[in-house]
Amino acid sequence: MTKSNRAGPELRFSWERASAPADAILHGVEAGAFEVARDGEARALMIALDRDDPAALDAPFLGLKFGLGDAAIDHSAR
């Protein structure tokens, strides 16, 4: 699936092992956490902004929309 995707860091796209979010969720469940947010304070602030003002969070990503479309035009989940 990842072979056909050409989106990179210039489009705020990054790769990680599939086990990384699963591990974070597992640790959260074990700790009795109500929420699991990875990537520290920056991610926590982004989540709070999304709750309070979703349009403000969306605005910076609108400029990336066409670049992401071009990068993923040949992308396939097969």
JSON list of C-alpha atoms in Angstrom, two decimals:
[
{"chain": "A", "resi": 1, "resn": "MET", "atom": "CA", "xyz": [0.00, 0.00, 0.00]},
{"chain": "A", "resi": 2, "resn": "THR", "atom": "CA", "xyz": [2.74, 2.48, 0.86]},
{"chain": "A", "resi": 3, "resn": "LYS", "atom": "CA", "xyz": [4.67, 1.88, -2.35]},
{"chain": "A", "resi": 4, "resn": "SER", "atom": "CA", "xyz": [2.14, 3.81, -4.43]},
{"chain": "A", "resi": 5, "resn": "ASN", "atom": "CA", "xyz": [1.91, 6.86, -2.14]},
{"chain": "A", "resi": 6, "resn": "ARG", "atom": "CA", "xyz": [4.28, 9.72, -3.00]},
{"chain": "A", "resi": 7, "resn": "ALA", "atom": "CA", "xyz": [3.29, 12.07, -0.16]},
{"chain": "A", "resi": 8, "resn": "GLY", "atom": "CA", "xyz": [6.24, 13.06, 1.99]},
{"chain": "A", "resi": 9, "resn": "PRO", "atom": "CA", "xyz": [7.25, 15.46, 4.77]},
{"chain": "A", "resi": 10, "resn": "GLU", "atom": "CA", "xyz": [6.62, 18.49, 2.55]},
{"chain": "A", "resi": 11, "resn": "LEU", "atom": "CA", "xyz": [2.93, 17.55, 2.81]},
{"chain": "A", "resi": 12, "resn": "ARG", "atom": "CA", "xyz": [3.16, 16.79, 6.55]},
{"chain": "A", "resi": 13, "resn": "PHE", "atom": "CA", "xyz": [3.05, 13.07, 5.84]},
{"chain": "A", "resi": 14, "resn": "SER", "atom": "CA", "xyz": [5.24, 10.60, 7.68]},
{"chain": "A", "resi": 15, "resn": "TRP", "atom": "CA", "xyz": [5.52, 6.87, 8.07]},
{"chain": "A", "resi": 16, "resn": "GLU", "atom": "CA", "xyz": [5.53, 4.81, 11.24]},
{"chain": "A", "resi": 17, "resn": "ARG", "atom": "CA", "xyz": [5.25, 1.19, 12.16]},
{"chain": "A", "resi": 18, "resn": "ALA", "atom": "CA", "xyz": [1.65, 0.00, 12.49]},
{"chain": "A", "resi": 19, "resn": "SER", "atom": "CA", "xyz": [2.52, -1.26, 15.95]},
{"chain": "A", "resi": 20, "resn": "ALA", "atom": "CA", "xyz": [3.33, 2.27, 17.22]},
{"chain": "A", "resi": 21, "resn": "PRO", "atom": "CA", "xyz": [-0.27, 3.48, 17.68]},
{"chain": "A", "resi": 22, "resn": "ALA", "atom": "CA", "xyz": [-1.32, 0.02, 18.84]},
{"chain": "A", "resi": 23, "resn": "ASP", "atom": "CA", "xyz": [1.39, 0.09, 21.53]},
{"chain": "A", "resi": 24, "resn": "ALA", "atom": "CA", "xyz": [0.27, 3.55, 22.66]},
{"chain": "A", "resi": 25, "resn": "ILE", "atom": "CA", "xyz": [-3.34, 2.39, 22.93]},
{"chain": "A", "resi": 26, "resn": "LEU", "atom": "CA", "xyz": [-2.31, -0.71, 24.87]},
{"chain": "A", "resi": 27, "resn": "HIS", "atom": "CA", "xyz": [-0.27, 1.37, 27.33]},
{"chain": "A", "resi": 28, "resn": "GLY", "atom": "CA", "xyz": [-3.22, 3.76, 27.71]},
{"chain": "A", "resi": 29, "resn": "VAL", "atom": "CA", "xyz": [-5.63, 0.91, 28.44]},
{"chain": "A", "resi": 30, "resn": "GLU", "atom": "CA", "xyz": [-3.21, -0.57, 30.95]},
{"chain": "A", "resi": 31, "resn": "ALA", "atom": "CA", "xyz": [-2.87, 2.82, 32.65]},
{"chain": "A", "resi": 32, "resn": "GLY", "atom": "CA", "xyz": [-6.64, 3.38, 32.70]},
{"chain": "A", "resi": 33, "resn": "ALA", "atom": "CA", "xyz": [-6.35, 6.43, 30.46]},
{"chain": "A", "resi": 34, "resn": "PHE", "atom": "CA", "xyz": [-9.56, 7.93, 29.08]},
{"chain": "A", "resi": 35, "resn": "GLU", "atom": "CA", "xyz": [-7.71, 9.30, 26.04]},
{"chain": "A", "resi": 36, "resn": "VAL", "atom": "CA", "xyz": [-4.44, 8.43, 24.32]},
{"chain": "A", "resi": 37, "resn": "ALA", "atom": "CA", "xyz": [-2.66, 11.24, 22.47]},
{"chain": "A", "resi": 38, "resn": "ARG", "atom": "CA", "xyz": [0.81, 10.69, 21.07]},
{"chain": "A", "resi": 39, "resn": "ASP", "atom": "CA", "xyz": [3.45, 13.24, 20.02]},
{"chain": "A", "resi": 40, "resn": "GLY", "atom": "CA", "xyz": [3.38, 15.35, 23.17]},
{"chain": "A", "resi": 41, "resn": "GLU", "atom": "CA", "xyz": [2.20, 18.87, 23.80]},
{"chain": "A", "resi": 42, "resn": "ALA", "atom": "CA", "xyz": [1.97, 19.92, 20.14]},
{"chain": "A", "resi": 43, "resn": "ARG", "atom": "CA", "xyz": [-0.49, 17.11, 19.42]},
{"chain": "A", "resi": 44, "resn": "ALA", "atom": "CA", "xyz": [-2.47, 17.87, 22.59]},
{"chain": "A", "resi": 45, "resn": "LEU", "atom": "CA", "xyz": [-2.80, 21.51, 21.51]},
{"chain": "A", "resi": 46, "resn": "MET", "atom": "CA", "xyz": [-3.92, 20.45, 18.04]},
{"chain": "A", "resi": 47, "resn": "ILE", "atom": "CA", "xyz": [-6.59, 18.15, 19.51]},
{"chain": "A", "resi": 48, "resn": "ALA", "atom": "CA", "xyz": [-7.84, 20.95, 21.78]},
{"chain": "A", "resi": 49, "resn": "LEU", "atom": "CA", "xyz": [-8.01, 23.37, 18.83]},
{"chain": "A", "resi": 50, "resn": "ASP", "atom": "CA", "xyz": [-9.95, 20.79, 16.81]},
{"chain": "A", "resi": 51, "resn": "ARG", "atom": "CA", "xyz": [-12.52, 20.57, 19.60]},
{"chain": "A", "resi": 52, "resn": "ASP", "atom": "CA", "xyz": [-12.78, 24.34, 20.10]},
{"chain": "A", "resi": 53, "resn": "ASP", "atom": "CA", "xyz": [-12.41, 25.68, 16.55]},
{"chain": "A", "resi": 54, "resn": "PRO", "atom": "CA", "xyz": [-12.23, 22.98, 13.86]},
{"chain": "A", "resi": 55, "resn": "ALA", "atom": "CA", "xyz": [-12.12, 25.53, 11.02]},
{"chain": "A", "resi": 56, "resn": "ALA", "atom": "CA", "xyz": [-8.95, 27.07, 12.48]},
{"chain": "A", "resi": 57, "resn": "LEU", "atom": "CA", "xyz": [-7.29, 23.67, 12.47]},
{"chain": "A", "resi": 58, "resn": "ASP", "atom": "CA", "xyz": [-8.44, 22.92, 8.92]},
{"chain": "A", "resi": 59, "resn": "ALA", "atom": "CA", "xyz": [-7.19, 26.22, 7.43]},
{"chain": "A", "resi": 60, "resn": "PRO", "atom": "CA", "xyz": [-3.46, 25.35, 7.22]},
{"chain": "A", "resi": 61, "resn": "PHE", "atom": "CA", "xyz": [-4.26, 22.01, 5.61]},
{"chain": "A", "resi": 62, "resn": "LEU", "atom": "CA", "xyz": [-6.39, 23.48, 2.82]},
{"chain": "A", "resi": 63, "resn": "GLY", "atom": "CA", "xyz": [-3.21, 24.62, 1.07]},
{"chain": "A", "resi": 64, "resn": "LEU", "atom": "CA", "xyz": [-1.94, 21.04, 1.12]},
{"chain": "A", "resi": 65, "resn": "LYS", "atom": "CA", "xyz": [-5.12, 19.56, -0.36]},
{"chain": "A", "resi": 66, "resn": "PHE", "atom": "CA", "xyz": [-4.09, 19.65, -4.02]},
{"chain": "A", "resi": 67, "resn": "GLY", "atom": "CA", "xyz": [-0.53, 18.54, -3.30]},
{"chain": "A", "resi": 68, "resn": "LEU", "atom": "CA", "xyz": [-1.84, 15.54, -1.38]},
{"chain": "A", "resi": 69, "resn": "GLY", "atom": "CA", "xyz": [-4.21, 14.74, -4.22]},
{"chain": "A", "resi": 70, "resn": "ASP", "atom": "CA", "xyz": [-1.36, 14.82, -6.73]},
{"chain": "A", "resi": 71, "resn": "ALA", "atom": "CA", "xyz": [0.92, 12.73, -4.49]},
{"chain": "A", "resi": 72, "resn": "ALA", "atom": "CA", "xyz": [-1.74, 10.08, -3.94]},
{"chain": "A", "resi": 73, "resn": "ILE", "atom": "CA", "xyz": [-3.25, 10.00, -7.43]},
{"chain": "A", "resi": 74, "resn": "ASP", "atom": "CA", "xyz": [-1.82, 6.55, -8.17]},
{"chain": "A", "resi": 75, "resn": "HIS", "atom": "CA", "xyz": [-2.16, 5.30, -4.60]},
{"chain": "A", "resi": 76, "resn": "SER", "atom": "CA", "xyz": [-3.79, 1.91, -4.13]},
{"chain": "A", "resi": 77, "resn": "ALA", "atom": "CA", "xyz": [-4.69, -0.07, -1.02]},
{"chain": "A", "resi": 78, "resn": "ARG", "atom": "CA", "xyz": [-4.02, -3.31, -2.86]}
]
